[in-house]
Short mmCIF file of C-alpha atoms in Angstrom, two decimals:
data_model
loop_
_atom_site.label_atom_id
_atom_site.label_comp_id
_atom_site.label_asym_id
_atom_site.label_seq_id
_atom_site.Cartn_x
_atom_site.Cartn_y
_atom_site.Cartn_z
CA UNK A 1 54.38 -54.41 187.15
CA UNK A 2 54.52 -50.62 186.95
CA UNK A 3 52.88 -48.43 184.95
CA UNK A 4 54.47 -45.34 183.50
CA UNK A 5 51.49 -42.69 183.32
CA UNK A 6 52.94 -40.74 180.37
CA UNK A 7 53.85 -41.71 177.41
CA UNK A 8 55.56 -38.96 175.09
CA UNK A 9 53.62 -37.69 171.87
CA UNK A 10 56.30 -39.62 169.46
CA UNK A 11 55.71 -43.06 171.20
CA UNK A 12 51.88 -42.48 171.48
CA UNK A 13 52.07 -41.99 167.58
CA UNK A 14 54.24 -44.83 167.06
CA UNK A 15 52.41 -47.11 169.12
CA UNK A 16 49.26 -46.24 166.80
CA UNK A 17 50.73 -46.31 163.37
CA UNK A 18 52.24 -49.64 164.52
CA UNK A 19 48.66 -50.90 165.35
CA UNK A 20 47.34 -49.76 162.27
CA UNK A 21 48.56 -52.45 159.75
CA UNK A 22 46.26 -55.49 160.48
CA UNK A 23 49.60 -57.19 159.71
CA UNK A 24 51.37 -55.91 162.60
CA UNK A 25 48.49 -56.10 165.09
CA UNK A 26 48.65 -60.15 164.26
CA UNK A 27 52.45 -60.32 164.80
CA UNK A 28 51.86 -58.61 168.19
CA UNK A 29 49.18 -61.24 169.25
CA UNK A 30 50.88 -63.92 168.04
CA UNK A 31 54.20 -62.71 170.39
CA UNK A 32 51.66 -62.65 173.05
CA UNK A 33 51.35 -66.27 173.08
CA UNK A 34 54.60 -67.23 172.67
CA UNK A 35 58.31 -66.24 171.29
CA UNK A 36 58.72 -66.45 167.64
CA UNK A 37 61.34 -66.20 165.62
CA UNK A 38 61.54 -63.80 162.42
CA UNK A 39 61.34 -67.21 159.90
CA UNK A 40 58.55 -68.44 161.82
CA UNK A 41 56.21 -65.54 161.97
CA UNK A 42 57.06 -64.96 158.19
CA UNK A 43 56.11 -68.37 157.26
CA UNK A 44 52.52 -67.37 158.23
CA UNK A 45 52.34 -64.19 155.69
CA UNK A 46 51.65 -64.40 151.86
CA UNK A 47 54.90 -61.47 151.67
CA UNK A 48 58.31 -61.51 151.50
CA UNK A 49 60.45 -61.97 154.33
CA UNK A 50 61.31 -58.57 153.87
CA UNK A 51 58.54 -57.45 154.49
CA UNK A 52 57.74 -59.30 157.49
CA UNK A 53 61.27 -57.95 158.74
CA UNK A 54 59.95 -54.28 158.10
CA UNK A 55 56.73 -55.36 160.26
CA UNK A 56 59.11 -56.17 163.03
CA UNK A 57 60.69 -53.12 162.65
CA UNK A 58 57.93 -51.37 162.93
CA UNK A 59 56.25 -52.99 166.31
CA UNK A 60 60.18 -52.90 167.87
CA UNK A 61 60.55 -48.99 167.21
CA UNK A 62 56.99 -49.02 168.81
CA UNK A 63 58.47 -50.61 171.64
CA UNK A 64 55.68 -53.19 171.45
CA UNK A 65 57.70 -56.07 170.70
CA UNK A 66 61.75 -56.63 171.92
CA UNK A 67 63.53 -58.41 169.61
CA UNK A 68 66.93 -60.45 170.43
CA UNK A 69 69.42 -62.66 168.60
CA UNK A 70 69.99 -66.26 169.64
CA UNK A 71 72.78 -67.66 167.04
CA UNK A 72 71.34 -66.91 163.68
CA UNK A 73 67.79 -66.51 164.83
CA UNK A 74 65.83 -63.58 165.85
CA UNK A 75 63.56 -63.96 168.27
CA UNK A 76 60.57 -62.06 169.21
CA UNK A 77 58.42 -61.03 172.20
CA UNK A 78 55.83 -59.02 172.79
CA UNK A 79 56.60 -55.84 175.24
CA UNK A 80 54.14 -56.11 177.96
CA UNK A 81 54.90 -53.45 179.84
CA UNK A 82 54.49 -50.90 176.65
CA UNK A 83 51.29 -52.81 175.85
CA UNK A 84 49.85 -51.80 179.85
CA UNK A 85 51.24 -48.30 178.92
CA UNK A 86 49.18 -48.17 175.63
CA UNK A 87 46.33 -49.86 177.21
CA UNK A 88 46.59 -47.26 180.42
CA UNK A 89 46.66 -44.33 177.84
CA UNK A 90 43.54 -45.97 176.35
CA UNK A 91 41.20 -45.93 179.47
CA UNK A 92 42.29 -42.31 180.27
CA UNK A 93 41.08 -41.86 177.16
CA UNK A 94 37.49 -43.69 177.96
CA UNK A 95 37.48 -42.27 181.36
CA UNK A 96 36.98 -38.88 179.71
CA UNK A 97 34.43 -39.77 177.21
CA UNK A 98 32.28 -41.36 179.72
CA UNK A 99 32.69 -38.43 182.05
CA UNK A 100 31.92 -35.88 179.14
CA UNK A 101 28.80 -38.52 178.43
CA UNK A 102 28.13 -38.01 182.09
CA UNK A 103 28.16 -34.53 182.25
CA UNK A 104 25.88 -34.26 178.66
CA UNK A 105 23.60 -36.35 180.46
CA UNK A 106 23.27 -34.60 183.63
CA UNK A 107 23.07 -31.28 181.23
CA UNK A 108 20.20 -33.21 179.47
CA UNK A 109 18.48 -34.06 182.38
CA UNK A 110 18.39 -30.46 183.70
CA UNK A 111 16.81 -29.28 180.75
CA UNK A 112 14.42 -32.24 180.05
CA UNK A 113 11.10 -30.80 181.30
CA UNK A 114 9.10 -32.07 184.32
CA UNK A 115 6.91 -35.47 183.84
CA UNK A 116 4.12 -33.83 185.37
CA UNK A 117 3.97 -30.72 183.18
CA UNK A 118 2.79 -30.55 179.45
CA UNK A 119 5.36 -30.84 176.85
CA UNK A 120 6.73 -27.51 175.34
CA UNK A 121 4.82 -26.14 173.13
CA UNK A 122 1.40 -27.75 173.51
CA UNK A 123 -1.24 -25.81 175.41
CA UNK A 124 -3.12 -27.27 178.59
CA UNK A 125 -7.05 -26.51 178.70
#
């Protein structure tokens, strides 16, 4: 599968208010596993089907679900390709924290003084 690299600022703050709602983040794992339909997932929720439709809504404008009819039914998926895009976006994300963690480290290590020598401070007879 590829990867897009970039994802624009408007998806990357869909794709996180989507992900907020513990709600949503369930309906996206449960489309993991398998294709649901709208009635089914809803049946799970103590809210209206409304609600469950705005949900949908919600993880589709996100692009982290695709949604399509089948008669009467609507069926949903999750996306994975937007999930690997999300997920890539994510680790670029780490690999700079560990890399600034790295570099504070190093920075750290530079200034730590020598094991022989006395701690700063303290006098040596």
């Amino acid at each position: 599968m590829v990867v897009r690299n970039e994802l624009s600022d408007e998806q990357i703050d869909r794709v996180f208010q989507a992900l907020a709602a513990s709600t949503r983040r369930d309906i996206l794992r449960r489309t993991i596993a398998q294709e649901q339909s709208v009635s089914e997932l809803a049946r799970e929720y103590d809210m209206s089907f409304a609600a469950v439709q705005k949900h949908v809504a919600v993880l589709e404008a996100a692009e982290l679900i695709i949604k399509r009819a089948e008669g009467r039914e609507r069926l949903v998926r999750a996306n994975p390709e937007m999930i690997a895009r999300a997920r890539a976006l994510l680790s670029r994300y780490e690999d700079l924290w560990r890399s600034r963690i790295s570099r504070l480290d190093d920075l750290l290590a530079e200034d730590a003084p020598d094991s022989g020598s006395a701690p700063r401070g303290s006098s040596t007879p």
